[in-house]
Amino acid sequence: MDPTPIPDATPARRATLQASVRWGAHVVTVGGDAPVRVQSMTNTDTADAIGTAIQVRELAQAGSELVRITVDTPEAADAVPAIREQLDRMGVDVPLIGDFHYNGHTLLTRFPGCAEALSKYRINPGNVGKGAKKDLQFAQMIEVAARWNKPVRIGVNWGSLDQDLLAALMDVNAAAATPLPAPQVMYEALVRSALDSAARAVELGLEPCQVLLSCKVSGVRDLIAVYRELSRRCDHALHLGLTEAGMGTKGIVASSSALAVLLQEGIGDTIRVSLTPAPGEARTQEVVVALEVLQALGLRTFVPSVTACPGCGRTTSSVFQELAQQIDTHLRARMPQWRALYPGVESLRVAVMGCIVNGPGESRHADVGISLPGTGEQPAAPVFIDGSKRHTLRGDDIAAQFIDIVNRYIEQRWGATASR
């Protein structure tokens, strides 16, 4: 009897409008059939043009394809052209996104250099004004975006949700024959705020493809519910991320859990992992996590993958742990050069295993794999290349020998001579 075929787990990308976020000749496409993009945000004082430019460069070098900066004061708005100029001098063409709250209409109008230097504007409809001023000030920001041909992200946030809209929906719900639970009404308010604002932006002169949407919350299940509904009701490109993921493993796990579910369903076109950095921790950690999420899901490939066993009573030595760390560090450090020298090297799969149980098998599945001896095993480490055993390493310099084998494999497979 033939086994039942297992369906392909690759998510189907939903049809979305495709936006172009550009600076000069560099264009980052978002939505449609474009890859899911990684975004990050600086935490410097934007008025410090040099410090902000340096952090933008660090984030871009780590893999962020779009970088958002806070524009909250006249001093910050005045510094944006200088930040862009500094980045251009450093050869960093990553698009900059301006994050506006409360006074964005004023800053974009008073500082045309800022409006021109930014590649995209983020507008929070809950923070553009109250009462009669809300529509006017929102319109002023959209008119500036249309004048400079800039896309915008309508970024709704449950911490700053339009309270008038929420109250109106709560009243309607209370009068219904079967009222919905309060969280459901809040979900609807988030989605409605985004969709209504997007429709108004198009009425004011933006092309539909120039409008991107987000509805950020802090709860994993809340985020999944909101984005499923938002995706069902629009074709705009969507930006994903928990609004405050938290610190350390909590933030990483929460973000990964939410993003993985949505991305696997084909929902999401840009992502950000909003980690709270520990004191002294690099801001680039949030970029690394975002890249790892996309790579783990098989949506994109950024760096060679290193498979390593967790260790058990058979692996009381720390040798395999040290080798796994060394090879991973080596691969990541060399990637800036290797991307240009060896196109496709990011798909390399390396295995560093600690004993005979799964070691040889896992090593055969990798492009290059090594099975180190576990406790009581023979002091020899077989190396497998493309599924076949090719070497057996011994001695105190196994790490150096294995790294040399990996380097030679990369050069032979992806080097210029390999394609001739």
PDB file of C-alpha atoms in Angstrom, residues 33-282:
ATOM      1  CA  ASP A  33       6.389  38.143  -4.759  1.00  0.00           C
ATOM      2  CA  ALA A  34       9.245  40.027  -3.075  1.00  0.00           C
ATOM      3  CA  PRO A  35      11.020  38.240  -0.204  1.00  0.00           C
ATOM      4  CA  VAL A  36      10.004  39.037   3.355  1.00  0.00           C
ATOM      5  CA  ARG A  37      12.154  42.018   4.363  1.00  0.00           C
ATOM      6  CA  VAL A  38      13.927  42.646   7.669  1.00  0.00           C
ATOM      7  CA  GLN A  39      13.484  46.002   9.380  1.00  0.00           C
ATOM      8  CA  SER A  40      15.014  47.448  12.531  1.00  0.00           C
ATOM      9  CA  MET A  41      15.031  50.729  14.425  1.00  0.00           C
ATOM     10  CA  THR A  42      17.718  52.875  16.007  1.00  0.00           C
ATOM     11  CA  ASN A  43      17.657  53.854  19.685  1.00  0.00           C
ATOM     12  CA  THR A  44      20.012  56.813  19.375  1.00  0.00           C
ATOM     13  CA  ASP A  45      19.061  60.475  19.719  1.00  0.00           C
ATOM     14  CA  THR A  46      18.311  61.298  16.077  1.00  0.00           C
ATOM     15  CA  ALA A  47      19.597  64.833  16.612  1.00  0.00           C
ATOM     16  CA  ASP A  48      23.020  63.190  16.981  1.00  0.00           C
ATOM     17  CA  ALA A  49      23.554  62.719  13.255  1.00  0.00           C
ATOM     18  CA  ILE A  50      26.918  60.967  13.495  1.00  0.00           C
ATOM     19  CA  GLY A  51      25.892  58.578  16.273  1.00  0.00           C
ATOM     20  CA  THR A  52      22.652  57.721  14.488  1.00  0.00           C
ATOM     21  CA  ALA A  53      24.391  57.163  11.150  1.00  0.00           C
ATOM     22  CA  ILE A  54      26.879  54.825  12.823  1.00  0.00           C
ATOM     23  CA  GLN A  55      24.111  52.745  14.367  1.00  0.00           C
ATOM     24  CA  VAL A  56      22.186  52.650  11.080  1.00  0.00           C
ATOM     25  CA  ARG A  57      25.332  51.333   9.407  1.00  0.00           C
ATOM     26  CA  GLU A  58      25.713  48.646  12.103  1.00  0.00           C
ATOM     27  CA  LEU A  59      22.102  47.540  11.650  1.00  0.00           C
ATOM     28  CA  ALA A  60      22.447  47.495   7.859  1.00  0.00           C
ATOM     29  CA  GLN A  61      25.670  45.491   8.035  1.00  0.00           C
ATOM     30  CA  ALA A  62      23.932  43.007  10.335  1.00  0.00           C
ATOM     31  CA  GLY A  63      21.308  42.448   7.637  1.00  0.00           C
ATOM     32  CA  SER A  64      18.574  45.045   8.172  1.00  0.00           C
ATOM     33  CA  GLU A  65      17.168  46.073   4.785  1.00  0.00           C
ATOM     34  CA  LEU A  66      15.143  49.013   6.138  1.00  0.00           C
ATOM     35  CA  VAL A  67      16.008  51.110   9.183  1.00  0.00           C
ATOM     36  CA  ARG A  68      13.553  53.317  11.066  1.00  0.00           C
ATOM     37  CA  ILE A  69      14.617  56.410  12.995  1.00  0.00           C
ATOM     38  CA  THR A  70      12.664  58.530  15.452  1.00  0.00           C
ATOM     39  CA  VAL A  71      11.736  61.990  14.168  1.00  0.00           C
ATOM     40  CA  ASP A  72      10.154  63.714  17.132  1.00  0.00           C
ATOM     41  CA  THR A  73      11.675  67.191  17.450  1.00  0.00           C
ATOM     42  CA  PRO A  74      12.775  70.030  15.158  1.00  0.00           C
ATOM     43  CA  GLU A  75      16.362  69.120  15.974  1.00  0.00           C
ATOM     44  CA  ALA A  76      15.795  65.517  14.910  1.00  0.00           C
ATOM     45  CA  ALA A  77      14.072  66.544  11.672  1.00  0.00           C
ATOM     46  CA  ASP A  78      16.870  68.991  10.911  1.00  0.00           C
ATOM     47  CA  ALA A  79      19.460  66.206  11.390  1.00  0.00           C
ATOM     48  CA  VAL A  80      17.872  63.716   8.978  1.00  0.00           C
ATOM     49  CA  PRO A  81      19.520  65.109   5.799  1.00  0.00           C
ATOM     50  CA  ALA A  82      22.900  65.045   7.579  1.00  0.00           C
ATOM     51  CA  ILE A  83      22.310  61.396   8.604  1.00  0.00           C
ATOM     52  CA  ARG A  84      21.481  60.497   5.018  1.00  0.00           C
ATOM     53  CA  GLU A  85      24.537  62.367   3.739  1.00  0.00           C
ATOM     54  CA  GLN A  86      26.801  60.616   6.245  1.00  0.00           C
ATOM     55  CA  LEU A  87      25.404  57.210   5.261  1.00  0.00           C
ATOM     56  CA  ASP A  88      25.951  57.971   1.590  1.00  0.00           C
ATOM     57  CA  ARG A  89      29.583  58.890   2.306  1.00  0.00           C
ATOM     58  CA  MET A  90      29.997  55.552   4.096  1.00  0.00           C
ATOM     59  CA  GLY A  91      28.482  53.690   1.153  1.00  0.00           C
ATOM     60  CA  VAL A  92      25.405  52.611   3.134  1.00  0.00           C
ATOM     61  CA  ASP A  93      22.366  52.863   0.861  1.00  0.00           C
ATOM     62  CA  VAL A  94      19.815  51.375   3.252  1.00  0.00           C
ATOM     63  CA  PRO A  95      16.493  53.267   3.068  1.00  0.00           C
ATOM     64  CA  LEU A  96      15.568  55.347   6.127  1.00  0.00           C
ATOM     65  CA  ILE A  97      12.047  55.378   7.543  1.00  0.00           C
ATOM     66  CA  GLY A  98      10.882  58.325   9.617  1.00  0.00           C
ATOM     67  CA  ASP A  99       8.828  57.442  12.700  1.00  0.00           C
ATOM     68  CA  PHE A 100       6.322  60.241  13.410  1.00  0.00           C
ATOM     69  CA  HIS A 101       3.937  60.777  16.312  1.00  0.00           C
ATOM     70  CA  TYR A 102       1.905  63.820  17.372  1.00  0.00           C
ATOM     71  CA  ASN A 103       3.829  66.488  15.408  1.00  0.00           C
ATOM     72  CA  GLY A 104       4.692  64.714  12.151  1.00  0.00           C
ATOM     73  CA  HIS A 105       2.533  67.094  10.107  1.00  0.00           C
ATOM     74  CA  THR A 106       4.513  70.049  11.428  1.00  0.00           C
ATOM     75  CA  LEU A 107       7.959  68.498  11.045  1.00  0.00           C
ATOM     76  CA  LEU A 108       7.394  67.220   7.516  1.00  0.00           C
ATOM     77  CA  THR A 109       6.050  70.612   6.447  1.00  0.00           C
ATOM     78  CA  ARG A 110       8.692  72.765   8.162  1.00  0.00           C
ATOM     79  CA  PHE A 111      11.660  70.597   7.188  1.00  0.00           C
ATOM     80  CA  PRO A 112      11.406  69.676   3.492  1.00  0.00           C
ATOM     81  CA  GLY A 113      14.969  68.360   3.585  1.00  0.00           C
ATOM     82  CA  CYS A 114      13.825  65.768   6.099  1.00  0.00           C
ATOM     83  CA  ALA A 115      10.807  64.837   3.989  1.00  0.00           C
ATOM     84  CA  GLU A 116      13.028  64.362   0.947  1.00  0.00           C
ATOM     85  CA  ALA A 117      15.855  62.444   2.680  1.00  0.00           C
ATOM     86  CA  LEU A 118      13.530  59.826   4.184  1.00  0.00           C
ATOM     87  CA  SER A 119      12.488  56.897   2.014  1.00  0.00           C
ATOM     88  CA  LYS A 120       9.235  56.159   3.840  1.00  0.00           C
ATOM     89  CA  TYR A 121       7.101  57.677   6.589  1.00  0.00           C
ATOM     90  CA  ARG A 122       5.499  55.795   9.471  1.00  0.00           C
ATOM     91  CA  ILE A 123       2.213  57.402  10.573  1.00  0.00           C
ATOM     92  CA  ASN A 124       0.298  56.327  13.676  1.00  0.00           C
ATOM     93  CA  PRO A 125      -3.390  57.249  13.122  1.00  0.00           C
ATOM     94  CA  GLY A 126      -3.953  57.219  16.877  1.00  0.00           C
ATOM     95  CA  ASN A 127      -1.408  60.007  17.379  1.00  0.00           C
ATOM     96  CA  VAL A 128      -2.052  62.451  14.541  1.00  0.00           C
ATOM     97  CA  GLY A 129      -4.437  64.677  16.475  1.00  0.00           C
ATOM     98  CA  LYS A 130      -7.776  64.874  18.225  1.00  0.00           C
ATOM     99  CA  GLY A 131     -11.184  65.929  17.014  1.00  0.00           C
ATOM    100  CA  ALA A 132     -11.275  68.173  13.950  1.00  0.00           C
ATOM    101  CA  LYS A 133      -7.475  68.402  13.883  1.00  0.00           C
ATOM    102  CA  LYS A 134      -7.085  64.683  13.286  1.00  0.00           C
ATOM    103  CA  ASP A 135      -8.274  64.647   9.667  1.00  0.00           C
ATOM    104  CA  LEU A 136      -6.442  67.859   8.820  1.00  0.00           C
ATOM    105  CA  GLN A 137      -3.109  66.792  10.267  1.00  0.00           C
ATOM    106  CA  PHE A 138      -3.318  63.311   8.758  1.00  0.00           C
ATOM    107  CA  ALA A 139      -4.045  64.900   5.387  1.00  0.00           C
ATOM    108  CA  GLN A 140      -1.031  67.199   5.718  1.00  0.00           C
ATOM    109  CA  MET A 141       1.297  64.223   6.202  1.00  0.00           C
ATOM    110  CA  ILE A 142      -0.179  62.299   3.285  1.00  0.00           C
ATOM    111  CA  GLU A 143       0.057  65.352   1.029  1.00  0.00           C
ATOM    112  CA  VAL A 144       3.760  65.660   1.829  1.00  0.00           C
ATOM    113  CA  ALA A 145       4.233  61.954   1.064  1.00  0.00           C
ATOM    114  CA  ALA A 146       2.444  62.362  -2.281  1.00  0.00           C
ATOM    115  CA  ARG A 147       4.493  65.475  -3.115  1.00  0.00           C
ATOM    116  CA  TRP A 148       7.783  63.644  -2.556  1.00  0.00           C
ATOM    117  CA  ASN A 149       6.471  60.326  -3.946  1.00  0.00           C
ATOM    118  CA  LYS A 150       7.141  58.473  -0.677  1.00  0.00           C
ATOM    119  CA  PRO A 151       5.317  55.365   0.562  1.00  0.00           C
ATOM    120  CA  VAL A 152       3.847  55.404   4.061  1.00  0.00           C
ATOM    121  CA  ARG A 153       3.158  52.793   6.692  1.00  0.00           C
ATOM    122  CA  ILE A 154      -0.090  53.267   8.540  1.00  0.00           C
ATOM    123  CA  GLY A 155       1.057  51.841  11.866  1.00  0.00           C
ATOM    124  CA  VAL A 156      -1.751  51.204  14.333  1.00  0.00           C
ATOM    125  CA  ASN A 157      -0.722  50.296  17.881  1.00  0.00           C
ATOM    126  CA  TRP A 158      -2.979  49.064  20.650  1.00  0.00           C
ATOM    127  CA  GLY A 159      -1.156  51.302  23.125  1.00  0.00           C
ATOM    128  CA  SER A 160      -2.207  54.377  21.167  1.00  0.00           C
ATOM    129  CA  LEU A 161      -5.399  53.217  19.516  1.00  0.00           C
ATOM    130  CA  ASP A 162      -7.889  55.853  18.371  1.00  0.00           C
ATOM    131  CA  GLN A 163     -10.089  56.055  21.465  1.00  0.00           C
ATOM    132  CA  ASP A 164     -13.006  57.677  19.639  1.00  0.00           C
ATOM    133  CA  LEU A 165     -13.168  54.785  17.188  1.00  0.00           C
ATOM    134  CA  LEU A 166     -12.833  52.215  19.962  1.00  0.00           C
ATOM    135  CA  ALA A 167     -15.601  53.891  22.000  1.00  0.00           C
ATOM    136  CA  ALA A 168     -17.930  53.993  18.994  1.00  0.00           C
ATOM    137  CA  LEU A 169     -17.403  50.300  18.275  1.00  0.00           C
ATOM    138  CA  MET A 170     -17.900  49.440  21.945  1.00  0.00           C
ATOM    139  CA  ASP A 171     -21.242  51.301  21.911  1.00  0.00           C
ATOM    140  CA  VAL A 172     -22.402  49.459  18.799  1.00  0.00           C
ATOM    141  CA  ASN A 173     -21.332  46.153  20.302  1.00  0.00           C
ATOM    142  CA  ALA A 174     -23.123  46.846  23.586  1.00  0.00           C
ATOM    143  CA  ALA A 175     -26.369  47.436  21.700  1.00  0.00           C
ATOM    144  CA  ALA A 176     -26.059  44.216  19.681  1.00  0.00           C
ATOM    145  CA  ALA A 177     -28.326  41.278  20.402  1.00  0.00           C
ATOM    146  CA  THR A 178     -25.264  39.101  20.993  1.00  0.00           C
ATOM    147  CA  PRO A 179     -22.350  41.315  22.037  1.00  0.00           C
ATOM    148  CA  LEU A 180     -18.843  40.165  21.220  1.00  0.00           C
ATOM    149  CA  PRO A 181     -16.184  39.782  23.913  1.00  0.00           C
ATOM    150  CA  ALA A 182     -14.254  43.006  24.516  1.00  0.00           C
ATOM    151  CA  PRO A 183     -10.987  41.698  22.966  1.00  0.00           C
ATOM    152  CA  GLN A 184     -12.837  41.006  19.711  1.00  0.00           C
ATOM    153  CA  VAL A 185     -14.041  44.592  19.612  1.00  0.00           C
ATOM    154  CA  MET A 186     -10.509  45.823  20.178  1.00  0.00           C
ATOM    155  CA  TYR A 187      -9.268  43.639  17.314  1.00  0.00           C
ATOM    156  CA  GLU A 188     -11.910  45.170  15.064  1.00  0.00           C
ATOM    157  CA  ALA A 189     -10.915  48.677  16.149  1.00  0.00           C
ATOM    158  CA  LEU A 190      -7.274  47.998  15.246  1.00  0.00           C
ATOM    159  CA  VAL A 191      -8.146  46.595  11.839  1.00  0.00           C
ATOM    160  CA  ARG A 192     -10.728  49.277  11.100  1.00  0.00           C
ATOM    161  CA  SER A 193      -8.318  52.065  12.030  1.00  0.00           C
ATOM    162  CA  ALA A 194      -5.715  50.707   9.615  1.00  0.00           C
ATOM    163  CA  LEU A 195      -8.125  50.103   6.751  1.00  0.00           C
ATOM    164  CA  ASP A 196      -9.969  53.412   7.105  1.00  0.00           C
ATOM    165  CA  SER A 197      -6.687  55.326   7.251  1.00  0.00           C
ATOM    166  CA  ALA A 198      -5.367  53.484   4.205  1.00  0.00           C
ATOM    167  CA  ALA A 199      -8.496  54.300   2.227  1.00  0.00           C
ATOM    168  CA  ARG A 200      -8.210  57.964   3.208  1.00  0.00           C
ATOM    169  CA  ALA A 201      -4.530  58.054   2.169  1.00  0.00           C
ATOM    170  CA  VAL A 202      -5.469  56.769  -1.281  1.00  0.00           C
ATOM    171  CA  GLU A 203      -8.237  59.374  -1.545  1.00  0.00           C
ATOM    172  CA  LEU A 204      -5.664  62.057  -0.753  1.00  0.00           C
ATOM    173  CA  GLY A 205      -3.357  61.066  -3.597  1.00  0.00           C
ATOM    174  CA  LEU A 206      -1.210  58.043  -2.734  1.00  0.00           C
ATOM    175  CA  GLU A 207      -1.259  54.984  -4.940  1.00  0.00           C
ATOM    176  CA  PRO A 208      -2.638  51.905  -3.152  1.00  0.00           C
ATOM    177  CA  CYS A 209       0.763  50.222  -3.507  1.00  0.00           C
ATOM    178  CA  GLN A 210       2.362  53.114  -1.599  1.00  0.00           C
ATOM    179  CA  VAL A 211       0.394  52.287   1.549  1.00  0.00           C
ATOM    180  CA  LEU A 212       1.659  49.586   3.917  1.00  0.00           C
ATOM    181  CA  LEU A 213      -0.157  48.556   7.091  1.00  0.00           C
ATOM    182  CA  SER A 214       0.597  47.258  10.562  1.00  0.00           C
ATOM    183  CA  CYS A 215      -1.530  46.536  13.646  1.00  0.00           C
ATOM    184  CA  LYS A 216       0.883  45.917  16.498  1.00  0.00           C
ATOM    185  CA  VAL A 217       0.039  44.436  19.875  1.00  0.00           C
ATOM    186  CA  SER A 218       2.130  42.806  22.606  1.00  0.00           C
ATOM    187  CA  GLY A 219       0.350  39.452  22.949  1.00  0.00           C
ATOM    188  CA  VAL A 220       1.265  36.565  20.655  1.00  0.00           C
ATOM    189  CA  ARG A 221      -2.254  35.205  20.220  1.00  0.00           C
ATOM    190  CA  ASP A 222      -3.666  38.728  19.869  1.00  0.00           C
ATOM    191  CA  LEU A 223      -1.187  39.507  17.086  1.00  0.00           C
ATOM    192  CA  ILE A 224      -2.030  36.332  15.192  1.00  0.00           C
ATOM    193  CA  ALA A 225      -5.758  37.011  15.417  1.00  0.00           C
ATOM    194  CA  VAL A 226      -5.471  40.637  14.294  1.00  0.00           C
ATOM    195  CA  TYR A 227      -3.205  39.940  11.327  1.00  0.00           C
ATOM    196  CA  ARG A 228      -5.280  37.041  10.089  1.00  0.00           C
ATOM    197  CA  GLU A 229      -8.254  39.390   9.912  1.00  0.00           C
ATOM    198  CA  LEU A 230      -6.274  42.274   8.446  1.00  0.00           C
ATOM    199  CA  SER A 231      -4.816  39.997   5.772  1.00  0.00           C
ATOM    200  CA  ARG A 232      -8.261  38.695   4.893  1.00  0.00           C
ATOM    201  CA  ARG A 233      -9.625  42.201   4.343  1.00  0.00           C
ATOM    202  CA  CYS A 234      -6.898  43.944   2.335  1.00  0.00           C
ATOM    203  CA  ASP A 235      -4.196  43.545  -0.292  1.00  0.00           C
ATOM    204  CA  HIS A 236      -1.734  46.017   1.211  1.00  0.00           C
ATOM    205  CA  ALA A 237       1.743  44.864   2.192  1.00  0.00           C
ATOM    206  CA  LEU A 238       1.864  44.140   5.925  1.00  0.00           C
ATOM    207  CA  HIS A 239       4.573  44.839   8.479  1.00  0.00           C
ATOM    208  CA  LEU A 240       4.694  42.280  11.337  1.00  0.00           C
ATOM    209  CA  GLY A 241       6.008  42.457  14.853  1.00  0.00           C
ATOM    210  CA  LEU A 242       5.051  42.532  18.490  1.00  0.00           C
ATOM    211  CA  THR A 243       5.081  46.131  19.631  1.00  0.00           C
ATOM    212  CA  GLU A 244       7.032  45.325  22.805  1.00  0.00           C
ATOM    213  CA  ALA A 245       8.461  41.818  22.737  1.00  0.00           C
ATOM    214  CA  GLY A 246      10.568  42.171  25.891  1.00  0.00           C
ATOM    215  CA  MET A 247      14.109  41.230  26.866  1.00  0.00           C
ATOM    216  CA  GLY A 248      16.295  38.215  26.242  1.00  0.00           C
ATOM    217  CA  THR A 249      14.760  34.801  25.748  1.00  0.00           C
ATOM    218  CA  LYS A 250      11.264  36.076  26.539  1.00  0.00           C
ATOM    219  CA  GLY A 251      11.371  38.574  23.698  1.00  0.00           C
ATOM    220  CA  ILE A 252      12.993  36.137  21.299  1.00  0.00           C
ATOM    221  CA  VAL A 253      10.509  33.346  22.004  1.00  0.00           C
ATOM    222  CA  ALA A 254       7.460  35.610  21.871  1.00  0.00           C
ATOM    223  CA  SER A 255       8.495  37.226  18.600  1.00  0.00           C
ATOM    224  CA  SER A 256       9.511  33.938  17.000  1.00  0.00           C
ATOM    225  CA  SER A 257       6.246  32.272  18.025  1.00  0.00           C
ATOM    226  CA  ALA A 258       4.031  34.994  16.586  1.00  0.00           C
ATOM    227  CA  LEU A 259       6.021  35.610  13.422  1.00  0.00           C
ATOM    228  CA  ALA A 260       6.429  31.917  12.629  1.00  0.00           C
ATOM    229  CA  VAL A 261       2.694  31.234  12.680  1.00  0.00           C
ATOM    230  CA  LEU A 262       1.822  34.204  10.475  1.00  0.00           C
ATOM    231  CA  LEU A 263       4.703  33.805   8.038  1.00  0.00           C
ATOM    232  CA  GLN A 264       3.914  30.109   7.641  1.00  0.00           C
ATOM    233  CA  GLU A 265       0.406  31.163   6.628  1.00  0.00           C
ATOM    234  CA  GLY A 266       1.856  33.525   4.009  1.00  0.00           C
ATOM    235  CA  ILE A 267       1.008  36.640   6.027  1.00  0.00           C
ATOM    236  CA  GLY A 268       3.617  39.377   6.317  1.00  0.00           C
ATOM    237  CA  ASP A 269       5.946  41.290   4.022  1.00  0.00           C
ATOM    238  CA  THR A 270       8.328  43.017   6.434  1.00  0.00           C
ATOM    239  CA  ILE A 271       9.200  41.997   9.987  1.00  0.00           C
ATOM    240  CA  ARG A 272      10.826  43.533  13.027  1.00  0.00           C
ATOM    241  CA  VAL A 273      11.802  41.812  16.273  1.00  0.00           C
ATOM    242  CA  SER A 274      11.386  44.559  18.880  1.00  0.00           C
ATOM    243  CA  LEU A 275      13.788  43.335  21.549  1.00  0.00           C
ATOM    244  CA  THR A 276      14.666  45.374  24.617  1.00  0.00           C
ATOM    245  CA  PRO A 277      18.471  45.229  24.640  1.00  0.00           C
ATOM    246  CA  ALA A 278      20.255  44.427  27.881  1.00  0.00           C
ATOM    247  CA  PRO A 279      22.588  47.184  29.097  1.00  0.00           C
ATOM    248  CA  GLY A 280      25.579  47.225  26.784  1.00  0.00           C
ATOM    249  CA  GLU A 281      24.053  44.720  24.355  1.00  0.00           C
ATOM    250  CA  ALA A 282      24.325  45.491  20.650  1.00  0.00           C
TER     251      ALA A 282
END
